[in-house]
Short mmCIF file of C-alpha atoms and ligand atoms in Angstrom, two decimals:
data_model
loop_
_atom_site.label_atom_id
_atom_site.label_comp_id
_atom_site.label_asym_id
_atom_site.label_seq_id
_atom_site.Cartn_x
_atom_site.Cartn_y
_atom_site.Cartn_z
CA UNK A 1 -65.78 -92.71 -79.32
CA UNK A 2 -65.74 -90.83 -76.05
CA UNK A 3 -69.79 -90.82 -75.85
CA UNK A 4 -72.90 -92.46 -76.49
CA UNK A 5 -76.37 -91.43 -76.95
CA UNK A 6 -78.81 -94.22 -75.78
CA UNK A 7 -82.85 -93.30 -76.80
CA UNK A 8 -84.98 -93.85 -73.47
CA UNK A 9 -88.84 -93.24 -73.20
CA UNK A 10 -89.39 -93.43 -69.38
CA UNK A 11 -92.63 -92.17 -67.61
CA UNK A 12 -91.79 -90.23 -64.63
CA UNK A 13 -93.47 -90.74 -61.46
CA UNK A 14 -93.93 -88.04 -59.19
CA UNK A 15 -95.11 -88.70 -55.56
CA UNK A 16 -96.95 -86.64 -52.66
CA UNK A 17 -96.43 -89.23 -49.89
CA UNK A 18 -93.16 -88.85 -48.19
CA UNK A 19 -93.95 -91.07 -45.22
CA UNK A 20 -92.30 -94.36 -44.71
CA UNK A 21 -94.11 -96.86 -46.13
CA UNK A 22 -91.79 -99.62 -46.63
CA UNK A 23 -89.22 -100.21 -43.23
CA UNK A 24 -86.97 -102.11 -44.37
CA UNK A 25 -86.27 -99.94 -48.14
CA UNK A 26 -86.19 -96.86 -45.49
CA UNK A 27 -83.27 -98.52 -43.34
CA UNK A 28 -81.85 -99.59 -46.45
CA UNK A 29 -81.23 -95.92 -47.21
CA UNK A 30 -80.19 -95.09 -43.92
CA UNK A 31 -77.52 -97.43 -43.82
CA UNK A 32 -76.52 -96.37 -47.24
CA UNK A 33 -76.04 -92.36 -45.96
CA UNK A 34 -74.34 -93.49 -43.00
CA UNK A 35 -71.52 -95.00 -44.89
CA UNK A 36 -70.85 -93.04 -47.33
CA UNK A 37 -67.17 -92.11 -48.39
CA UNK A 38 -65.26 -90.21 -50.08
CA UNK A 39 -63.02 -91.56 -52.86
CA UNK A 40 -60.84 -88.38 -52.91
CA UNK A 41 -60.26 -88.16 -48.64
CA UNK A 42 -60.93 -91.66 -47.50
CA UNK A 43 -58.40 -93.62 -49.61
CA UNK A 44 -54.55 -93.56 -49.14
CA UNK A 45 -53.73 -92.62 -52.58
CA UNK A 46 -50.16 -92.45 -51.34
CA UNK A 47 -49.40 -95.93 -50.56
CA UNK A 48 -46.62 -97.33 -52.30
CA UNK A 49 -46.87 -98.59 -55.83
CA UNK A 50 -45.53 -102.26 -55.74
CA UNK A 51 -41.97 -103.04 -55.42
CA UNK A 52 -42.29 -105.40 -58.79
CA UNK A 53 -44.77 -103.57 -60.72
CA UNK A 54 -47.72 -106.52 -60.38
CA UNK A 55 -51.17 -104.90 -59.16
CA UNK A 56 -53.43 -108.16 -59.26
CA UNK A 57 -51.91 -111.70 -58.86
CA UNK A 58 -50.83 -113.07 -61.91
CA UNK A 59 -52.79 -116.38 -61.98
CA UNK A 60 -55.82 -114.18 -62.87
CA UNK A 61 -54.42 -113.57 -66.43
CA UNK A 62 -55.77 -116.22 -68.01
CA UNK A 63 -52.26 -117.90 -69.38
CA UNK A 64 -50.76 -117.76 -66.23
CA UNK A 65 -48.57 -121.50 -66.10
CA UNK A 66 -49.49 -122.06 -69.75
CA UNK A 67 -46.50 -123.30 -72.31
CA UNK A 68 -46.88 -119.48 -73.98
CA UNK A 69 -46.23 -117.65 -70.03
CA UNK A 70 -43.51 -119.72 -69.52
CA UNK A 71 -41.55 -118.30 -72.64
CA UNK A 72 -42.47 -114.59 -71.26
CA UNK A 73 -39.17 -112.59 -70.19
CA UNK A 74 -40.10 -111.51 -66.09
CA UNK A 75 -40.63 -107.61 -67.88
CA UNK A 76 -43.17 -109.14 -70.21
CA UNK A 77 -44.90 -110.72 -67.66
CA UNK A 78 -45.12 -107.45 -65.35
CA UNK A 79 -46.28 -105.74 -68.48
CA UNK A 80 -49.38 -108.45 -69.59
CA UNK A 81 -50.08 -108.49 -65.56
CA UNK A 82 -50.90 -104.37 -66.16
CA UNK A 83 -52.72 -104.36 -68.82
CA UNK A 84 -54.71 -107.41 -68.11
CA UNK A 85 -55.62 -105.13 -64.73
CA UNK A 86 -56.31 -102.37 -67.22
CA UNK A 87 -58.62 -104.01 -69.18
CA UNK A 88 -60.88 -105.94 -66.58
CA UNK A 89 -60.56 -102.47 -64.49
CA UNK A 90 -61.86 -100.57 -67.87
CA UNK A 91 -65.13 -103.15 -68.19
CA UNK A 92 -65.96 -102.02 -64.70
CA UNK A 93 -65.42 -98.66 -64.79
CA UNK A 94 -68.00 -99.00 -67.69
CA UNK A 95 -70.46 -100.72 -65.81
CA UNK A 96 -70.19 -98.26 -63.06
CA UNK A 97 -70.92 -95.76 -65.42
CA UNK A 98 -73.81 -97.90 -66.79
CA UNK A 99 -74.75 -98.56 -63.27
CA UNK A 100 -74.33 -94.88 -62.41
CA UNK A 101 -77.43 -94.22 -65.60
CA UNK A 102 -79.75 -96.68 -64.82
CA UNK A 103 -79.78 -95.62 -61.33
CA UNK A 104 -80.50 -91.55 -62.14
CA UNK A 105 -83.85 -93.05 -64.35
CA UNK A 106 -84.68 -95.60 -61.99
CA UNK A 107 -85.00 -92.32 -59.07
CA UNK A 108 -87.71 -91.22 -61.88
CA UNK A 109 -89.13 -94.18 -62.70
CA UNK A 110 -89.78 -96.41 -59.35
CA UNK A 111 -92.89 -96.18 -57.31
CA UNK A 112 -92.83 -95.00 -53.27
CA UNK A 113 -90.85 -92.62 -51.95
CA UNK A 114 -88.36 -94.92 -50.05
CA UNK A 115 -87.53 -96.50 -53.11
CA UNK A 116 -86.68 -93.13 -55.18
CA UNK A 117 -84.49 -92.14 -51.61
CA UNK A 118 -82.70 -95.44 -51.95
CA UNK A 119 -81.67 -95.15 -55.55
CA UNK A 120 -80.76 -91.06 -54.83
CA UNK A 121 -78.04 -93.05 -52.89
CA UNK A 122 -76.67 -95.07 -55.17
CA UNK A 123 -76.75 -92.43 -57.92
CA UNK A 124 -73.91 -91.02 -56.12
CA UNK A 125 -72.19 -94.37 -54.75
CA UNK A 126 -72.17 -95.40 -58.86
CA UNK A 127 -70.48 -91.73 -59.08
CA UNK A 128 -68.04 -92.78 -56.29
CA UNK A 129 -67.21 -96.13 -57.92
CA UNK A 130 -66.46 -94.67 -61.59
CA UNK A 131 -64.69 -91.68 -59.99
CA UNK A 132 -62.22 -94.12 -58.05
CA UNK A 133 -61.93 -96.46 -60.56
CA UNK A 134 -60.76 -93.81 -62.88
CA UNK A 135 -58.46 -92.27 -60.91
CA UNK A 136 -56.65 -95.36 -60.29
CA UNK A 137 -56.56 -96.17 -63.88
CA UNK A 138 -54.77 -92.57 -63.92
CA UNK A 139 -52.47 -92.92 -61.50
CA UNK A 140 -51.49 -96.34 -61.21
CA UNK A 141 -51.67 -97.42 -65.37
CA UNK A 142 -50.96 -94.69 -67.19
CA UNK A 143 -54.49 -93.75 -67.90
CA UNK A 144 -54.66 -97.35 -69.89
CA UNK A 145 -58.03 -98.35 -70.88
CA UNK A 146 -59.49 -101.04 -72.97
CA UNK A 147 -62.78 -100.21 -75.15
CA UNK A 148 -65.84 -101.41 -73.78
CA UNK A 149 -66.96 -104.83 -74.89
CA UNK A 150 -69.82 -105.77 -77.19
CA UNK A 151 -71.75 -108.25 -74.15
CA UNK A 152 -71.46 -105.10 -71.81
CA UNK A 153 -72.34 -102.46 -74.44
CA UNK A 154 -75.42 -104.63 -74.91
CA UNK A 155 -76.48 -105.35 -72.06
CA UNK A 156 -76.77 -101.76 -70.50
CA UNK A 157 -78.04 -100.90 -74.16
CA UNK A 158 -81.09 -102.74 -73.03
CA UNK A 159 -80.62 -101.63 -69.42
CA UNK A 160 -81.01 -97.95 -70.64
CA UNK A 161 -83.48 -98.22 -73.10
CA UNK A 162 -86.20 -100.19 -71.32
CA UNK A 163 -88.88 -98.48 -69.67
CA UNK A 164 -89.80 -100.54 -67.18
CA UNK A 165 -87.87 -100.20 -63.67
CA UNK A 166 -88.21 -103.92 -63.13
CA UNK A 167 -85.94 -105.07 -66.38
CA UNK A 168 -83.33 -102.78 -65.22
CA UNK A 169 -83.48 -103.84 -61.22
CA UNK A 170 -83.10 -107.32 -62.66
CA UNK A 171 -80.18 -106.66 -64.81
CA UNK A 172 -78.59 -104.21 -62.58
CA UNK A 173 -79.43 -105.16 -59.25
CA UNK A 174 -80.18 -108.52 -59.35
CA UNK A 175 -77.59 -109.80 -62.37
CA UNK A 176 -74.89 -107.69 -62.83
CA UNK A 177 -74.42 -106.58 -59.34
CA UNK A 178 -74.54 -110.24 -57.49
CA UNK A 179 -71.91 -110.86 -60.26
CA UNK A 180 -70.11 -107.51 -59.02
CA UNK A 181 -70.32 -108.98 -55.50
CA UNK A 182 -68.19 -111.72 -56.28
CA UNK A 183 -65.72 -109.90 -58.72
CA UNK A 184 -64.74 -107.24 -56.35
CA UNK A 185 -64.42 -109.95 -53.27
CA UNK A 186 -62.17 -111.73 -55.73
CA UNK A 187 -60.09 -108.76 -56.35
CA UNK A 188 -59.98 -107.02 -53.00
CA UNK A 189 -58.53 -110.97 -52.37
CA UNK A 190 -55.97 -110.91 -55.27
CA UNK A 191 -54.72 -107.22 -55.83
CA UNK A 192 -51.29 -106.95 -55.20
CA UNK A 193 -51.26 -103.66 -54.89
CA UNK A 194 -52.72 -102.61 -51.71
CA UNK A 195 -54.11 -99.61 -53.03
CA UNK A 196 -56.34 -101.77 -55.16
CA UNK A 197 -57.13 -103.65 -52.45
CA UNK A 198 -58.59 -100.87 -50.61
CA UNK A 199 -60.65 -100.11 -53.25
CA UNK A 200 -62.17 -102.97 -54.21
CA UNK A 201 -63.26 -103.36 -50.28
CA UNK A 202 -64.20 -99.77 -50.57
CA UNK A 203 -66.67 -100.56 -53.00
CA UNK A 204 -67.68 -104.24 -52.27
CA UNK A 205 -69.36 -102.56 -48.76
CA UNK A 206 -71.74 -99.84 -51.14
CA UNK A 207 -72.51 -103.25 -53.75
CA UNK A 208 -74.21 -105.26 -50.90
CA UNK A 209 -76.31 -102.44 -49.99
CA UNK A 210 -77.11 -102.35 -53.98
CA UNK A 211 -77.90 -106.04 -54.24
CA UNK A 212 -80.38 -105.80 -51.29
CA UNK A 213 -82.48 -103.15 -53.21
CA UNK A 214 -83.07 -105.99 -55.30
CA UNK A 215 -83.75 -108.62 -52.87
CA UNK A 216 -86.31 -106.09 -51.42
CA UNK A 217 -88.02 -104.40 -54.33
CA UNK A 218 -88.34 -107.40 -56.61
CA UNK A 219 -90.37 -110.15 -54.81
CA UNK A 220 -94.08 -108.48 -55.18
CA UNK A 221 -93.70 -107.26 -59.23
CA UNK A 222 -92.54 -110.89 -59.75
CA UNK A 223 -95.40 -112.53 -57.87
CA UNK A 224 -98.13 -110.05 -59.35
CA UNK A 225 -96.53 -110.55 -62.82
CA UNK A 226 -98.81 -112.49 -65.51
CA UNK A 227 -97.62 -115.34 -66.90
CA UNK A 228 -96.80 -113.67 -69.94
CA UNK A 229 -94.75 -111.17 -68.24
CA UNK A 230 -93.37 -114.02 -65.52
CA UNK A 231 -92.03 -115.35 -68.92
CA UNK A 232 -90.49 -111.91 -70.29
CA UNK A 233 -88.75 -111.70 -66.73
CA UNK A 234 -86.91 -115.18 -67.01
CA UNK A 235 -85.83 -114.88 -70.15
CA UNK A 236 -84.37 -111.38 -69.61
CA UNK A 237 -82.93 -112.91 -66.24
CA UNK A 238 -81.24 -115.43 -68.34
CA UNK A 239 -80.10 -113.13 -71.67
CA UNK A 240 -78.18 -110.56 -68.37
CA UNK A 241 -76.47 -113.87 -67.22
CA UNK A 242 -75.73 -115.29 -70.27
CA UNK A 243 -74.35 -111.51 -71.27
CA UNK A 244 -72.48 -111.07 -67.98
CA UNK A 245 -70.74 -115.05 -68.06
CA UNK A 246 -69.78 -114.65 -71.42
CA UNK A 247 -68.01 -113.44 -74.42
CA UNK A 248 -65.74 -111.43 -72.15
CA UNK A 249 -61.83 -112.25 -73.41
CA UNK A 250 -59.02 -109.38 -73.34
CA UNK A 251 -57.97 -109.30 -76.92
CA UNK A 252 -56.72 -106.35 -77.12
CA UNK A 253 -54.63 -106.45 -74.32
CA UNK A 254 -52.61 -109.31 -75.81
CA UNK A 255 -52.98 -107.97 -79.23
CA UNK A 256 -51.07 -104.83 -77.54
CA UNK A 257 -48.30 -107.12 -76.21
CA UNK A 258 -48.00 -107.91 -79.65
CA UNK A 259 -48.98 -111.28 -79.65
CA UNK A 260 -49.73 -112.85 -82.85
CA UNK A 261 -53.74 -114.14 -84.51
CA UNK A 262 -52.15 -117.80 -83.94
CA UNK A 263 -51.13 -116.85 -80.45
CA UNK A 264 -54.06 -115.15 -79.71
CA UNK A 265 -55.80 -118.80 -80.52
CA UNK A 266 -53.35 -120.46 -78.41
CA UNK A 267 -54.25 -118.20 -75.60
CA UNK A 268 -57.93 -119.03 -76.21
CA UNK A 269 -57.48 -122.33 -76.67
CA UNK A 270 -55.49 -122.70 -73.26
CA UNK A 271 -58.31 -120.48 -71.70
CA UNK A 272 -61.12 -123.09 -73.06
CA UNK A 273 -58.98 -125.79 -71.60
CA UNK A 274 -58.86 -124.29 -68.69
CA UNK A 275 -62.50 -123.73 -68.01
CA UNK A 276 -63.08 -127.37 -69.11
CA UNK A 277 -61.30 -128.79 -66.84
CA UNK A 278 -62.01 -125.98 -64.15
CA UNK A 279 -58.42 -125.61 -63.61
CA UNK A 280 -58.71 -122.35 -61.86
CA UNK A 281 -56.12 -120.82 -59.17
CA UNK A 282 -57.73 -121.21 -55.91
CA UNK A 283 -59.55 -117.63 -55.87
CA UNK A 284 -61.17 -117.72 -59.63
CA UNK A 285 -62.76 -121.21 -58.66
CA UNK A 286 -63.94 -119.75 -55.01
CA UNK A 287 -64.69 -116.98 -57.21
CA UNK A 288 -66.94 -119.18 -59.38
CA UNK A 289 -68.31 -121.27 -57.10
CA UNK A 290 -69.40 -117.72 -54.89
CA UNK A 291 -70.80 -116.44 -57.32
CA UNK A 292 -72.79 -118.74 -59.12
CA UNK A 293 -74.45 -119.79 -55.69
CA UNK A 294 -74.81 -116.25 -54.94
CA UNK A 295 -76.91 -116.05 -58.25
CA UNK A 296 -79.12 -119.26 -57.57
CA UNK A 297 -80.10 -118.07 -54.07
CA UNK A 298 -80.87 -114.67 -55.14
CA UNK A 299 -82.95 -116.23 -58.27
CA UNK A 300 -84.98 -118.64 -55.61
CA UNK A 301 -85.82 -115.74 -53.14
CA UNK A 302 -87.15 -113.46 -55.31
CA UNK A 303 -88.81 -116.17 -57.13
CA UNK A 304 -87.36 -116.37 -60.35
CA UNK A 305 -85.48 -120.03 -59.96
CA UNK A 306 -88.21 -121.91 -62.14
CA UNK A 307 -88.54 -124.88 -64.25
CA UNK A 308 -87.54 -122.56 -67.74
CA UNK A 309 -85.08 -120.89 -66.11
CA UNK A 310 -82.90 -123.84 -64.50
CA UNK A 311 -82.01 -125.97 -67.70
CA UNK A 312 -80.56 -122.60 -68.94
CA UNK A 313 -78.79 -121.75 -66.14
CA UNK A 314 -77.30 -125.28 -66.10
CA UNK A 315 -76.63 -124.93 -70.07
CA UNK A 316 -74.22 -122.12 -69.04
CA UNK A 317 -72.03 -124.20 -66.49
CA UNK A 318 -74.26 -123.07 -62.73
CA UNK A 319 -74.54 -125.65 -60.75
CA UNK A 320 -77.89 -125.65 -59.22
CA UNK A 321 -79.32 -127.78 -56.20
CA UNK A 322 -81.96 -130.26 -57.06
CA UNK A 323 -85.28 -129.13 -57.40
CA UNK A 324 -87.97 -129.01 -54.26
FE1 LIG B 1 -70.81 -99.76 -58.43
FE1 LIG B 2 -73.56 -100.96 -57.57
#
C-alpha cells in the first residue's frame, strides 16, 4: 500500500488581522525561520559509514544480552542491529509524515494569525524531517522499511480525521511530540553512526520549538473547556499515550531474520521481562524516566494532570509526583 486516503471535514478559518496579537506564538515563529536547515546542504552525507556496520548501539534491540543474542554469529548480530534501526527509523518517518498532515490542516483550521504563521513553519520542518529520514533509510539501509504499525496508523487516523485543532495539538504537539523529544535525545545519544547522530540532533532542535506550540496554544481552550469537553480532552490525552507507549514490537524485523513463532515468543517474553524488572541499558531507562516526566510536567502546565487522568497514567507504568 504506498497511500492512504483519510476523510477530513475541517472548517477553514480565514483571517483579516495580521497584527501580532499573541508575543510569545510570534517569537515562537521567529525563532523557528531563523533556524531553519536544509537536510540536503546542511548535513555531511559523506561521513563514513561505520567501520562494523552497527548504526544505533546494540543494547537498544530489545534482546540485546538475552540467552537467544548470545547464540547470534557477530554477522547476525550486525544484521538484527540494521534492521531493528530500519524499523524504529520507518515508524518515525511515518509520524513525520503524519506530523507533516496534521500540521498543513491545522494552518487552516487554528484561530489568529500567529498561530497559522507558526504551523506554516512546521509544515515544512515535518517536510524536512520525513525528507531526511528517508534519505538515510536510502542511503545507509538499503531503502529498508518496515510497514507502519496498527497503534500509529490509529492514532494519526484520529489525528487526521478530527475536526477540531485542539484534539490534534494534543496528540501531535502535546503527546506524540514530548514522546519525540525524548526518542530523538535517546538516539542522537546512541547512534553509532555519526551520520545518524547528526540527524537526530538536527531534528531534536525543530521538535522543541514544536512542543512549545503546545505549551502555548493549549492552556486557554483547556481552561474555557466545559466539563463535558474537559472530559473528552483527558480521555483523548490518555487513548494518544496509551497509543504512543504501547503495542509497538518489531516483528517483522525478526520474522525477516528468520526467527521462528516460538522464538518470536521468546523474544517477547525476554522483552516483558525486561520491562518488569526495568532492566534497561542506561540510555532506554534515562530515556524512560525523561520522558515520562517530560509528559507529567507538560500534562500539569497546560492543565490536563487531573484526578481521571492520573490513575491512568499510573495504570500504564508513569510515575507521577503526589498530588497537591
Ligand atoms: Fe518532526
Ligand atoms: Fe515535530
Amino acid at each position: 500500500m504506498d497511500r492512504r486516503v483519510i476523510p477530513s471535514p475541517m472548517d477553514t478559518v480565514f483571517e483579516f488581522d495580521y497584527a501580532v496579537q499573541a508575543e510569545d506564538m510570534r517569537s515562537l515563529y521567529e525563532k523557528a525561520k531563523r533556524d531553519q536547515w536544509n537536510a540536503s546542504r546542511d548535513i555531511a552525507w559523506d561521513t563514513p559509514e561505520p567501520s562494523d556496520g552497527r548504526t544505533l548501539a546494540d543494547e537498544l534491540v530489545d534482546i540485546y544480552g538475552s540467552p537467544i543474542w548470545n547464540k547470534l554469529s557477530e554477522k547476525e548480530r550486525v544484521e538484527l542491529n540494521q534492521r531493528i534501526t530500519a524499523w524504529r527509523l520507518s515508524v518515525l518517518v511515518y509520524g513525520e509524515q503524519g506530523a507533516l498532515l496534521a500540521c498543513s490542516q491545522l494552518v487552516d483550521t487554528v484561530s489568529g494569525t500567529d498561530q497559522k504563521f507558526f504551523q506554516a513553519t512546521q509544515v515544512m520542518d515535518e517536510a524536512r524531517h520525513n525528507e531526511v529520514l528517508e534519505r538515510y533509510i536510502a542511503t545507509r539501509l538499503n531503502g529498508l522499511h518496515y510497514p507502519m504499525p496498527e497503534n500509529e496508523r490509529v492514532l494519526f487516523d484520529s489525528i487526521l480525521s478530527d475536526s477540531r485543532w485542539y484534539i490534534k495539538t494534543i496528540a501531535l504537539q502535546l503527546v506524540a511530540e514530548t514522546f519525540a523529544v525524548s526518542m530523538f535525545k535517546m538516539m542522537a545519544e546512541c547512534a553509532q553512526d555519526p551520520l545518524l547522530q547528526e540527524i537526530c540532533r538536527r531534528i531534536l532542535q525543530d521538535e522543541s520549538r514544536h512542543m512549545g506550540f503546545g505549551m502555548l496554544a493549549l492552556p486557554e481552550v483547556i481552561r474555557e473547556a466545559s466539563p463535558a469537553e474537559h472530559r473528552e480532552m483527558e480521555d483523548f490525552t490518555c487513548v494518544a499515550i496509551e497509543k504512543v507507549l504501547t503495542g509497538f514490537f518489531p516483528v517483522d524485523a525478526y520474522r525477516d531474520m528468520g526467527f521462528s513463532a516460538t522464538q518470536i515468543r521468546e523474544v517477547q517474553a525476554y522483552r516483558r521481562d525486561v520491562a518488569a524488572r526495568n532492566d534497561y541499558a542506561v540510555f532506554r531507562k534515562y530515556f524512560k524516566r525523561d520522558m515520562h516526566a517530560a509528559m507529567v510536567s507538560n500534562l500539569a502546565r497546560i492543565g490536563l494532570l487531573t484526578e481521571r487522568v492520573r490513575p491512568r497514567l499510573a495504570a500504564l507504568g508513569i510515575e507521577l509526583p503526589s498530588a497537591a
